[in-house]
């Protein structure tokens, strides 16, 4: 009977507008699946090279689950509208599982189509709620919209490339990958980071405006700055696709630094406010440094991109997910605490990144290092999961 009540309580929590409780564990499972492809391949369990399957599952499965879980929980609260229902969340989780399965069996067109439909339906749900809003989201969230748009266009281009390749220009292929693999993540990281990162350091942010359903001039000014930075990031994708790769990387890193300095004064803070804040510092360094290192060593861009993906996007994802789970699990008083399990996770991600990056410099054994980096990543995530996953079933009972 208690198990039935607990299951009903969990469904109620998700149905009350907290889709992260289902989508975060879905993202964990898909992340483990995507990373485990490397040790599975090196041990002979897989015949085909898993490079594309790994990339697609990590972006369209693992990271999309966390993006939808966070936005699906936060956006209705910011807009002061009804939350997503249990059916919406289950549909999203089912779509994520299906598209990841399709990529696992190398049916990438089908997986891309499911991803496009999944994101498109999510955007439509957000738009209907935005229409009924009683308040505006933070102005930097215009970057979240641009990020979702990048994912939709990038995925659609990928579908076109695989079905009618001769009908698209040559730059469509690199541009589609950049929009999907980087624009989809980098732009929301910037937008959410402007609102969220200062909170890790106990600082006020510049995205707080009086409650208003209508657009005000100060709100529009900050949104215009964020949108301009977002469009310059997208321009950097076009430059890179046209062959001006160093120009694209340098512009991307520079815009990122400019935006973070202007919108997140926490980047200049010397204070320490717990394990999560220290992890975010690693993120704030990794993202621009990864791009600038690629400018210096373009021949190693594939390896160096993992500075951005592992200790940038991935570490920030786990940091924000931990914050959300603590807050909604009635443990917001622990925001500034020290967590040994999260320190292990952060150390594992840093080590996995270093191992993966070094694979491009050590000839003769790159796939061994891919496997070792994957095992380190899996170990760190397992320890994090054991500590924080129970919070998904814990309601917030604080006033």
mmCIF file of C-alpha atoms in Angstrom:
data_model
loop_
_atom_site.group_PDB
_atom_site.id
_atom_site.type_symbol
_atom_site.label_atom_id
_atom_site.label_comp_id
_atom_site.label_asym_id
_atom_site.label_seq_id
_atom_site.Cartn_x
_atom_site.Cartn_y
_atom_site.Cartn_z
ATOM 1 C CA UNK A 1 0.000 0.000 0.000
ATOM 2 C CA UNK A 2 2.837 2.437 0.865
ATOM 3 C CA UNK A 3 4.470 1.768 -2.503
ATOM 4 C CA UNK A 4 1.192 2.599 -4.252
ATOM 5 C CA UNK A 5 0.870 5.826 -2.257
ATOM 6 C CA UNK A 6 4.467 6.768 -3.038
ATOM 7 C CA UNK A 7 3.884 6.136 -6.750
ATOM 8 C CA UNK A 8 0.698 8.196 -6.653
ATOM 9 C CA UNK A 9 2.513 10.976 -4.823
ATOM 10 C CA UNK A 10 5.265 11.031 -7.448
ATOM 11 C CA UNK A 11 2.702 11.211 -10.254
ATOM 12 C CA UNK A 12 0.965 14.042 -8.425
ATOM 13 C CA UNK A 13 4.237 15.967 -8.118
ATOM 14 C CA UNK A 14 4.915 15.636 -11.848
ATOM 15 C CA UNK A 15 1.308 16.490 -12.652
ATOM 16 C CA UNK A 16 1.519 19.625 -10.503
ATOM 17 C CA UNK A 17 4.050 21.136 -12.870
ATOM 18 C CA UNK A 18 7.386 19.533 -11.979
ATOM 19 C CA UNK A 19 8.395 17.567 -15.098
ATOM 20 C CA UNK A 20 12.036 17.561 -14.020
ATOM 21 C CA UNK A 21 11.197 14.724 -11.607
ATOM 22 C CA UNK A 22 10.687 12.390 -14.561
ATOM 23 C CA UNK A 23 12.857 14.000 -17.248
ATOM 24 C CA UNK A 24 16.031 14.340 -15.145
ATOM 25 C CA UNK A 25 16.286 10.574 -14.485
ATOM 26 C CA UNK A 26 15.416 9.976 -18.151
ATOM 27 C CA UNK A 27 18.323 12.237 -19.071
ATOM 28 C CA UNK A 28 20.605 10.318 -16.717
ATOM 29 C CA UNK A 29 19.686 6.989 -18.283
ATOM 30 C CA UNK A 30 20.201 8.323 -21.804
ATOM 31 C CA UNK A 31 23.510 9.908 -20.805
ATOM 32 C CA UNK A 32 24.724 6.576 -19.451
ATOM 33 C CA UNK A 33 23.583 4.923 -22.688
ATOM 34 C CA UNK A 34 25.376 7.444 -24.880
ATOM 35 C CA UNK A 35 28.623 7.289 -22.902
ATOM 36 C CA UNK A 36 28.551 3.489 -22.543
ATOM 37 C CA UNK A 37 28.746 3.113 -26.336
ATOM 38 C CA UNK A 38 32.522 3.653 -26.189
ATOM 39 C CA UNK A 39 33.426 0.829 -23.764
ATOM 40 C CA UNK A 40 30.845 -1.373 -25.523
ATOM 41 C CA UNK A 41 32.492 -0.730 -28.884
ATOM 42 C CA UNK A 42 36.064 -1.178 -27.643
ATOM 43 C CA UNK A 43 35.119 -4.493 -26.042
ATOM 44 C CA UNK A 44 33.630 -5.787 -29.316
ATOM 45 C CA UNK A 45 29.969 -5.681 -28.301
ATOM 46 C CA UNK A 46 29.215 -3.233 -31.127
ATOM 47 C CA UNK A 47 30.252 -3.728 -34.731
ATOM 48 C CA UNK A 48 29.610 -0.255 -36.132
ATOM 49 C CA UNK A 49 31.595 2.813 -35.035
ATOM 50 C CA UNK A 50 29.379 4.636 -32.504
ATOM 51 C CA UNK A 51 30.532 8.209 -33.140
ATOM 52 C CA UNK A 52 27.307 9.593 -34.619
ATOM 53 C CA UNK A 53 25.072 7.560 -32.304
ATOM 54 C CA UNK A 54 27.029 8.847 -29.297
ATOM 55 C CA UNK A 55 26.714 12.456 -30.420
ATOM 56 C CA UNK A 56 23.015 12.244 -31.197
ATOM 57 C CA UNK A 57 22.045 10.423 -28.001
ATOM 58 C CA UNK A 58 24.039 12.839 -25.837
ATOM 59 C CA UNK A 59 22.575 15.963 -27.481
ATOM 60 C CA UNK A 60 19.077 14.932 -28.534
ATOM 61 C CA UNK A 61 18.511 12.514 -25.661
ATOM 62 C CA UNK A 62 20.623 13.284 -22.583
ATOM 63 C CA UNK A 63 20.885 17.075 -22.830
ATOM 64 C CA UNK A 64 17.407 17.609 -24.286
ATOM 65 C CA UNK A 65 15.895 15.760 -21.316
ATOM 66 C CA UNK A 66 17.558 18.155 -18.871
ATOM 67 C CA UNK A 67 16.682 21.212 -20.982
ATOM 68 C CA UNK A 68 13.005 20.233 -21.176
ATOM 69 C CA UNK A 69 12.931 19.211 -17.526
ATOM 70 C CA UNK A 70 14.311 22.544 -16.378
ATOM 71 C CA UNK A 71 12.368 24.798 -18.751
ATOM 72 C CA UNK A 72 9.172 22.806 -18.313
ATOM 73 C CA UNK A 73 9.399 23.376 -14.559
ATOM 74 C CA UNK A 74 10.736 26.948 -14.478
ATOM 75 C CA UNK A 75 8.965 28.718 -17.352
ATOM 76 C CA UNK A 76 5.342 28.271 -16.187
ATOM 77 C CA UNK A 77 6.364 29.566 -12.747
ATOM 78 C CA UNK A 78 8.073 32.591 -14.279
ATOM 79 C CA UNK A 79 5.046 33.303 -16.463
ATOM 80 C CA UNK A 80 2.685 32.530 -13.548
ATOM 81 C CA UNK A 81 0.586 30.179 -15.658
ATOM 82 C CA UNK A 82 -0.524 26.555 -15.469
ATOM 83 C CA UNK A 83 2.259 24.001 -15.444
ATOM 84 C CA UNK A 84 2.798 21.042 -17.726
ATOM 85 C CA UNK A 85 0.647 18.028 -16.983
ATOM 86 C CA UNK A 86 1.744 14.462 -16.349
ATOM 87 C CA UNK A 87 0.684 13.470 -19.875
ATOM 88 C CA UNK A 88 2.951 16.142 -21.383
ATOM 89 C CA UNK A 89 5.920 14.891 -19.378
ATOM 90 C CA UNK A 90 5.305 11.226 -20.174
ATOM 91 C CA UNK A 91 4.983 12.078 -23.871
ATOM 92 C CA UNK A 92 8.315 13.910 -23.766
ATOM 93 C CA UNK A 93 10.034 11.043 -21.952
ATOM 94 C CA UNK A 94 8.609 8.567 -24.449
ATOM 95 C CA UNK A 95 9.826 10.682 -27.360
ATOM 96 C CA UNK A 96 13.315 10.910 -25.855
ATOM 97 C CA UNK A 97 13.455 7.145 -25.387
ATOM 98 C CA UNK A 98 12.244 6.497 -28.941
ATOM 99 C CA UNK A 99 14.654 8.894 -30.651
ATOM 100 C CA UNK A 100 17.593 7.560 -28.638
ATOM 101 C CA UNK A 101 16.637 4.010 -29.603
ATOM 102 C CA UNK A 102 16.528 5.026 -33.261
ATOM 103 C CA UNK A 103 20.004 6.561 -33.047
ATOM 104 C CA UNK A 104 21.259 3.490 -31.199
ATOM 105 C CA UNK A 105 20.246 1.264 -34.127
ATOM 106 C CA UNK A 106 21.580 3.841 -36.657
ATOM 107 C CA UNK A 107 18.172 4.965 -37.928
ATOM 108 C CA UNK A 108 19.249 8.569 -37.628
ATOM 109 C CA UNK A 109 16.627 10.092 -39.930
ATOM 110 C CA UNK A 110 13.822 8.680 -37.797
ATOM 111 C CA UNK A 111 15.566 9.826 -34.630
ATOM 112 C CA UNK A 112 15.986 13.339 -36.030
ATOM 113 C CA UNK A 113 12.322 13.502 -37.063
ATOM 114 C CA UNK A 114 11.187 12.499 -33.567
ATOM 115 C CA UNK A 115 13.505 15.118 -32.035
ATOM 116 C CA UNK A 116 12.105 17.807 -34.337
ATOM 117 C CA UNK A 117 8.515 16.900 -33.453
ATOM 118 C CA UNK A 118 9.332 16.699 -29.745
ATOM 119 C CA UNK A 119 10.956 20.132 -29.623
ATOM 120 C CA UNK A 120 8.302 21.630 -31.872
ATOM 121 C CA UNK A 121 5.493 20.438 -29.600
ATOM 122 C CA UNK A 122 7.369 21.731 -26.539
ATOM 123 C CA UNK A 123 7.785 25.165 -28.121
ATOM 124 C CA UNK A 124 4.062 25.211 -28.941
ATOM 125 C CA UNK A 125 3.216 24.430 -25.309
ATOM 126 C CA UNK A 126 5.470 27.287 -24.187
ATOM 127 C CA UNK A 127 3.903 29.676 -26.693
ATOM 128 C CA UNK A 128 0.369 28.951 -25.512
ATOM 129 C CA UNK A 129 1.449 29.615 -21.931
ATOM 130 C CA UNK A 130 3.312 32.781 -22.915
ATOM 131 C CA UNK A 131 0.088 34.056 -24.472
ATOM 132 C CA UNK A 132 -1.696 33.583 -21.124
ATOM 133 C CA UNK A 133 1.171 35.006 -19.043
ATOM 134 C CA UNK A 134 0.715 37.193 -15.997
ATOM 135 C CA UNK A 135 4.411 38.071 -15.858
ATOM 136 C CA UNK A 136 7.370 38.191 -18.242
ATOM 137 C CA UNK A 137 10.346 35.835 -18.082
ATOM 138 C CA UNK A 138 13.832 37.307 -17.528
ATOM 139 C CA UNK A 139 14.849 39.270 -20.661
ATOM 140 C CA UNK A 140 17.927 37.084 -21.210
ATOM 141 C CA UNK A 141 15.554 34.181 -21.842
ATOM 142 C CA UNK A 142 15.271 35.462 -25.404
ATOM 143 C CA UNK A 143 18.436 33.375 -25.782
ATOM 144 C CA UNK A 144 16.523 30.297 -24.670
ATOM 145 C CA UNK A 145 14.106 30.871 -27.544
ATOM 146 C CA UNK A 146 17.008 31.327 -29.970
ATOM 147 C CA UNK A 147 18.581 28.119 -28.682
ATOM 148 C CA UNK A 148 15.389 26.128 -29.260
ATOM 149 C CA UNK A 149 15.127 27.711 -32.715
ATOM 150 C CA UNK A 150 18.713 26.644 -33.465
ATOM 151 C CA UNK A 151 17.858 23.069 -32.481
ATOM 152 C CA UNK A 152 14.752 23.022 -34.684
ATOM 153 C CA UNK A 153 16.534 24.463 -37.722
ATOM 154 C CA UNK A 154 19.631 22.320 -37.186
ATOM 155 C CA UNK A 155 17.591 19.142 -36.864
ATOM 156 C CA UNK A 156 15.458 20.031 -39.898
ATOM 157 C CA UNK A 157 18.602 20.647 -41.972
ATOM 158 C CA UNK A 158 19.989 17.295 -40.837
ATOM 159 C CA UNK A 159 16.788 15.593 -41.994
ATOM 160 C CA UNK A 160 17.068 17.347 -45.359
ATOM 161 C CA UNK A 161 20.736 16.432 -45.751
ATOM 162 C CA UNK A 162 19.960 12.767 -45.187
ATOM 163 C CA UNK A 163 16.933 12.691 -47.521
ATOM 164 C CA UNK A 164 17.603 15.252 -50.295
ATOM 165 C CA UNK A 165 21.332 16.092 -50.002
ATOM 166 C CA UNK A 166 21.668 17.525 -53.519
ATOM 167 C CA UNK A 167 18.969 20.125 -52.858
ATOM 168 C CA UNK A 168 20.910 21.902 -50.085
ATOM 169 C CA UNK A 169 24.037 24.080 -50.306
ATOM 170 C CA UNK A 170 27.367 22.721 -49.100
ATOM 171 C CA UNK A 171 27.459 24.780 -45.912
ATOM 172 C CA UNK A 172 24.155 23.257 -44.761
ATOM 173 C CA UNK A 173 25.909 20.222 -43.262
ATOM 174 C CA UNK A 174 28.425 22.013 -40.987
ATOM 175 C CA UNK A 175 25.888 24.710 -40.139
ATOM 176 C CA UNK A 176 23.248 22.169 -39.147
ATOM 177 C CA UNK A 177 25.660 20.408 -36.800
ATOM 178 C CA UNK A 178 26.739 23.673 -35.184
ATOM 179 C CA UNK A 179 23.162 24.842 -34.684
ATOM 180 C CA UNK A 180 22.128 21.508 -33.147
ATOM 181 C CA UNK A 181 25.231 20.569 -31.141
ATOM 182 C CA UNK A 182 26.273 24.023 -29.924
ATOM 183 C CA UNK A 183 23.589 26.648 -30.548
ATOM 184 C CA UNK A 184 20.950 24.479 -28.875
ATOM 185 C CA UNK A 185 23.046 24.371 -25.695
ATOM 186 C CA UNK A 186 25.239 27.476 -25.672
ATOM 187 C CA UNK A 187 22.477 30.052 -26.130
ATOM 188 C CA UNK A 188 20.208 28.682 -23.352
ATOM 189 C CA UNK A 189 23.280 28.357 -21.108
ATOM 190 C CA UNK A 190 23.921 32.071 -21.628
ATOM 191 C CA UNK A 191 20.283 33.025 -21.102
ATOM 192 C CA UNK A 192 19.624 30.828 -18.089
ATOM 193 C CA UNK A 193 23.103 31.579 -16.742
ATOM 194 C CA UNK A 194 22.433 35.323 -16.613
ATOM 195 C CA UNK A 195 19.478 34.596 -14.338
ATOM 196 C CA UNK A 196 20.788 31.559 -12.477
ATOM 197 C CA UNK A 197 24.580 31.775 -12.073
ATOM 198 C CA UNK A 198 24.556 34.732 -9.627
ATOM 199 C CA UNK A 199 22.319 32.650 -7.356
ATOM 200 C CA UNK A 200 25.124 30.124 -6.876
ATOM 201 C CA UNK A 201 27.217 32.936 -5.390
ATOM 202 C CA UNK A 202 24.448 34.478 -3.300
ATOM 203 C CA UNK A 203 24.418 37.601 -5.471
ATOM 204 C CA UNK A 204 21.608 39.612 -7.024
ATOM 205 C CA UNK A 205 21.200 39.432 -10.787
ATOM 206 C CA UNK A 206 20.309 41.993 -13.441
ATOM 207 C CA UNK A 207 17.369 40.018 -14.791
ATOM 208 C CA UNK A 208 14.947 40.956 -12.018
ATOM 209 C CA UNK A 209 12.175 43.330 -13.078
ATOM 210 C CA UNK A 210 8.872 44.357 -11.469
ATOM 211 C CA UNK A 211 6.003 42.049 -12.290
ATOM 212 C CA UNK A 212 4.423 43.044 -15.572
ATOM 213 C CA UNK A 213 2.558 41.316 -18.357
ATOM 214 C CA UNK A 214 3.508 44.029 -20.834
ATOM 215 C CA UNK A 215 6.949 44.710 -22.239
ATOM 216 C CA UNK A 216 8.645 47.659 -20.572
ATOM 217 C CA UNK A 217 11.467 49.732 -22.034
ATOM 218 C CA UNK A 218 14.113 48.534 -19.490
ATOM 219 C CA UNK A 219 13.083 44.912 -20.123
ATOM 220 C CA UNK A 220 13.312 45.422 -23.886
ATOM 221 C CA UNK A 221 16.769 46.978 -23.591
ATOM 222 C CA UNK A 222 18.173 44.003 -21.725
ATOM 223 C CA UNK A 223 16.416 41.613 -24.087
ATOM 224 C CA UNK A 224 17.872 43.510 -27.069
ATOM 225 C CA UNK A 225 21.392 43.151 -25.649
ATOM 226 C CA UNK A 226 20.899 39.436 -25.055
ATOM 227 C CA UNK A 227 19.349 38.947 -28.488
ATOM 228 C CA UNK A 228 22.197 40.830 -30.186
ATOM 229 C CA UNK A 229 24.738 38.581 -28.457
ATOM 230 C CA UNK A 230 22.726 35.542 -29.532
ATOM 231 C CA UNK A 231 22.629 36.663 -33.162
ATOM 232 C CA UNK A 232 26.402 37.219 -33.124
ATOM 233 C CA UNK A 233 26.865 33.686 -31.804
ATOM 234 C CA UNK A 234 24.715 32.402 -34.673
ATOM 235 C CA UNK A 235 26.804 34.528 -37.067
ATOM 236 C CA UNK A 236 29.890 32.748 -35.716
ATOM 237 C CA UNK A 237 28.310 29.449 -36.788
ATOM 238 C CA UNK A 238 27.881 30.841 -40.314
ATOM 239 C CA UNK A 239 31.519 32.002 -40.411
ATOM 240 C CA UNK A 240 32.743 28.594 -39.310
ATOM 241 C CA UNK A 241 30.524 26.852 -41.863
ATOM 242 C CA UNK A 242 31.985 29.056 -44.608
ATOM 243 C CA UNK A 243 35.504 27.989 -43.687
ATOM 244 C CA UNK A 244 36.462 30.926 -41.470
ATOM 245 C CA UNK A 245 36.788 28.593 -38.527
ATOM 246 C CA UNK A 246 39.148 30.614 -36.338
ATOM 247 C CA UNK A 247 37.066 33.742 -36.858
ATOM 248 C CA UNK A 248 33.971 31.827 -35.805
ATOM 249 C CA UNK A 249 35.552 30.356 -32.689
ATOM 250 C CA UNK A 250 37.138 33.654 -31.618
ATOM 251 C CA UNK A 251 33.890 35.569 -32.110
ATOM 252 C CA UNK A 252 31.942 32.922 -30.168
ATOM 253 C CA UNK A 253 34.343 32.935 -27.230
ATOM 254 C CA UNK A 254 34.530 36.734 -27.154
ATOM 255 C CA UNK A 255 30.742 37.211 -27.199
ATOM 256 C CA UNK A 256 30.412 34.634 -24.445
ATOM 257 C CA UNK A 257 32.906 36.465 -22.238
ATOM 258 C CA UNK A 258 31.286 39.843 -22.948
ATOM 259 C CA UNK A 259 27.819 38.575 -22.121
ATOM 260 C CA UNK A 260 28.874 36.852 -18.900
ATOM 261 C CA UNK A 261 30.847 39.871 -17.673
ATOM 262 C CA UNK A 262 27.934 42.234 -18.344
ATOM 263 C CA UNK A 263 25.058 40.031 -17.188
ATOM 264 C CA UNK A 264 26.674 37.828 -14.518
ATOM 265 C CA UNK A 265 28.773 39.891 -12.102
ATOM 266 C CA UNK A 266 29.302 36.648 -10.191
ATOM 267 C CA UNK A 267 32.034 35.856 -12.703
ATOM 268 C CA UNK A 268 34.109 38.570 -11.008
ATOM 269 C CA UNK A 269 33.293 37.438 -7.474
ATOM 270 C CA UNK A 270 36.061 36.021 -5.310
ATOM 271 C CA UNK A 271 33.735 34.633 -2.693
ATOM 272 C CA UNK A 272 33.185 30.913 -2.160
ATOM 273 C CA UNK A 273 29.667 29.767 -1.425
ATOM 274 C CA UNK A 274 29.852 25.996 -1.496
ATOM 275 C CA UNK A 275 30.518 23.117 -3.828
ATOM 276 C CA UNK A 276 28.016 24.154 -6.500
ATOM 277 C CA UNK A 277 29.529 27.645 -6.785
ATOM 278 C CA UNK A 278 33.017 26.165 -7.211
ATOM 279 C CA UNK A 279 31.728 23.880 -9.951
ATOM 280 C CA UNK A 280 30.150 26.832 -11.738
ATOM 281 C CA UNK A 281 33.537 28.583 -11.672
ATOM 282 C CA UNK A 282 34.961 25.658 -13.621
ATOM 283 C CA UNK A 283 32.120 26.084 -16.125
ATOM 284 C CA UNK A 284 32.717 29.823 -16.497
ATOM 285 C CA UNK A 285 36.371 29.170 -17.306
ATOM 286 C CA UNK A 286 35.852 26.106 -19.506
ATOM 287 C CA UNK A 287 33.370 27.567 -21.964
ATOM 288 C CA UNK A 288 35.401 30.515 -23.340
ATOM 289 C CA UNK A 289 38.771 28.796 -22.842
ATOM 290 C CA UNK A 290 37.589 25.856 -24.948
ATOM 291 C CA UNK A 291 36.837 28.156 -27.884
ATOM 292 C CA UNK A 292 40.088 30.105 -27.553
ATOM 293 C CA UNK A 293 42.115 26.878 -27.388
ATOM 294 C CA UNK A 294 40.477 25.809 -30.648
ATOM 295 C CA UNK A 295 41.623 29.089 -32.199
ATOM 296 C CA UNK A 296 45.208 28.279 -31.164
ATOM 297 C CA UNK A 297 45.087 24.632 -32.250
ATOM 298 C CA UNK A 298 42.447 24.094 -34.962
ATOM 299 C CA UNK A 299 43.825 20.652 -35.854
ATOM 300 C CA UNK A 300 42.666 19.389 -32.446
ATOM 301 C CA UNK A 301 39.218 20.984 -32.514
ATOM 302 C CA UNK A 302 37.321 17.709 -32.015
ATOM 303 C CA UNK A 303 39.142 16.904 -28.790
ATOM 304 C CA UNK A 304 39.164 20.486 -27.519
ATOM 305 C CA UNK A 305 35.417 20.749 -28.098
ATOM 306 C CA UNK A 306 35.056 18.380 -25.137
ATOM 307 C CA UNK A 307 36.345 21.159 -22.861
ATOM 308 C CA UNK A 308 33.136 22.943 -23.821
ATOM 309 C CA UNK A 309 30.875 19.902 -23.710
ATOM 310 C CA UNK A 310 32.113 18.040 -20.607
ATOM 311 C CA UNK A 311 33.349 20.713 -18.164
ATOM 312 C CA UNK A 312 31.113 23.365 -19.727
ATOM 313 C CA UNK A 313 27.644 22.200 -20.736
ATOM 314 C CA UNK A 314 27.646 18.907 -18.830
ATOM 315 C CA UNK A 315 29.001 20.220 -15.521
ATOM 316 C CA UNK A 316 26.627 23.200 -15.596
ATOM 317 C CA UNK A 317 23.737 20.835 -16.342
ATOM 318 C CA UNK A 318 24.472 18.765 -13.248
ATOM 319 C CA UNK A 319 25.005 21.937 -11.174
ATOM 320 C CA UNK A 320 21.651 23.439 -12.133
ATOM 321 C CA UNK A 321 19.928 20.053 -11.818
ATOM 322 C CA UNK A 322 21.311 19.676 -8.291
ATOM 323 C CA UNK A 323 20.098 23.172 -7.372
ATOM 324 C CA UNK A 324 16.619 22.437 -8.752
ATOM 325 C CA UNK A 325 16.412 19.066 -6.982
ATOM 326 C CA UNK A 326 17.521 20.551 -3.658
ATOM 327 C CA UNK A 327 15.083 23.439 -3.959
ATOM 328 C CA UNK A 328 12.107 21.299 -4.931
ATOM 329 C CA UNK A 329 13.111 18.581 -2.486
ATOM 330 C CA UNK A 330 12.782 20.822 0.561
ATOM 331 C CA UNK A 331 16.550 21.201 1.052
ATOM 332 C CA UNK A 332 17.159 24.723 -0.196
ATOM 333 C CA UNK A 333 19.085 25.418 3.017
ATOM 334 C CA UNK A 334 21.850 23.228 1.545
ATOM 335 C CA UNK A 335 22.444 25.397 -1.536
ATOM 336 C CA UNK A 336 25.761 26.685 -0.184
ATOM 337 C CA UNK A 337 26.850 23.438 1.453
ATOM 338 C CA UNK A 338 29.801 21.229 0.647
ATOM 339 C CA UNK A 339 28.895 17.936 -1.044
ATOM 340 C CA UNK A 340 31.635 15.338 -1.320
ATOM 341 C CA UNK A 341 29.591 13.447 -3.923
ATOM 342 C CA UNK A 342 29.361 16.510 -6.151
ATOM 343 C CA UNK A 343 33.075 17.187 -5.701
ATOM 344 C CA UNK A 344 33.709 13.641 -6.915
ATOM 345 C CA UNK A 345 31.429 14.247 -9.903
ATOM 346 C CA UNK A 346 33.165 17.515 -10.791
ATOM 347 C CA UNK A 347 36.602 15.903 -10.447
ATOM 348 C CA UNK A 348 35.473 12.974 -12.607
ATOM 349 C CA UNK A 349 34.193 15.295 -15.340
ATOM 350 C CA UNK A 350 37.421 17.296 -15.313
ATOM 351 C CA UNK A 351 39.471 14.094 -15.487
ATOM 352 C CA UNK A 352 37.273 12.643 -18.244
ATOM 353 C CA UNK A 353 37.702 15.864 -20.218
ATOM 354 C CA UNK A 354 41.487 15.790 -19.853
ATOM 355 C CA UNK A 355 41.658 12.140 -20.912
ATOM 356 C CA UNK A 356 39.433 12.760 -23.947
ATOM 357 C CA UNK A 357 41.328 15.881 -25.020
ATOM 358 C CA UNK A 358 44.709 14.163 -24.645
ATOM 359 C CA UNK A 359 43.591 11.403 -27.033
ATOM 360 C CA UNK A 360 44.278 13.742 -29.970
ATOM 361 C CA UNK A 361 47.874 14.246 -28.841
ATOM 362 C CA UNK A 362 48.814 10.650 -28.077
ATOM 363 C CA UNK A 363 48.982 8.613 -31.304
ATOM 364 C CA UNK A 364 48.055 4.978 -31.521
ATOM 365 C CA UNK A 365 45.604 4.670 -28.626
ATOM 366 C CA UNK A 366 42.729 7.181 -28.982
ATOM 367 C CA UNK A 367 39.945 4.612 -28.600
ATOM 368 C CA UNK A 368 41.473 3.327 -25.367
ATOM 369 C CA UNK A 369 41.300 6.863 -24.018
ATOM 370 C CA UNK A 370 37.735 7.295 -25.259
ATOM 371 C CA UNK A 371 36.818 4.239 -23.205
ATOM 372 C CA UNK A 372 38.759 5.374 -20.146
ATOM 373 C CA UNK A 373 37.167 8.836 -20.280
ATOM 374 C CA UNK A 374 33.740 7.197 -20.565
ATOM 375 C CA UNK A 375 34.346 4.978 -17.533
ATOM 376 C CA UNK A 376 35.508 7.947 -15.438
ATOM 377 C CA UNK A 377 32.395 9.911 -16.479
ATOM 378 C CA UNK A 378 30.152 6.979 -15.599
ATOM 379 C CA UNK A 379 31.786 6.537 -12.192
ATOM 380 C CA UNK A 380 31.344 10.185 -11.234
ATOM 381 C CA UNK A 381 27.722 10.262 -12.397
ATOM 382 C CA UNK A 382 26.935 7.063 -10.492
ATOM 383 C CA UNK A 383 28.159 8.592 -7.220
ATOM 384 C CA UNK A 384 26.191 11.794 -7.881
ATOM 385 C CA UNK A 385 23.074 9.777 -8.705
ATOM 386 C CA UNK A 386 23.219 7.788 -5.493
ATOM 387 C CA UNK A 387 23.303 10.975 -3.421
ATOM 388 C CA UNK A 388 20.818 13.200 -5.236
ATOM 389 C CA UNK A 389 18.384 10.986 -7.135
ATOM 390 C CA UNK A 390 16.212 10.310 -4.020
ATOM 391 C CA UNK A 391 15.337 14.022 -4.026
ATOM 392 C CA UNK A 392 13.203 13.414 -7.105
ATOM 393 C CA UNK A 393 10.674 11.579 -4.926
ATOM 394 C CA UNK A 394 10.845 14.122 -2.086
ATOM 395 C CA UNK A 395 8.235 16.910 -2.064
ATOM 396 C CA UNK A 396 9.052 20.394 -0.834
ATOM 397 C CA UNK A 397 7.205 20.744 2.474
ATOM 398 C CA UNK A 398 8.758 24.063 3.499
ATOM 399 C CA UNK A 399 6.468 27.117 3.681
#
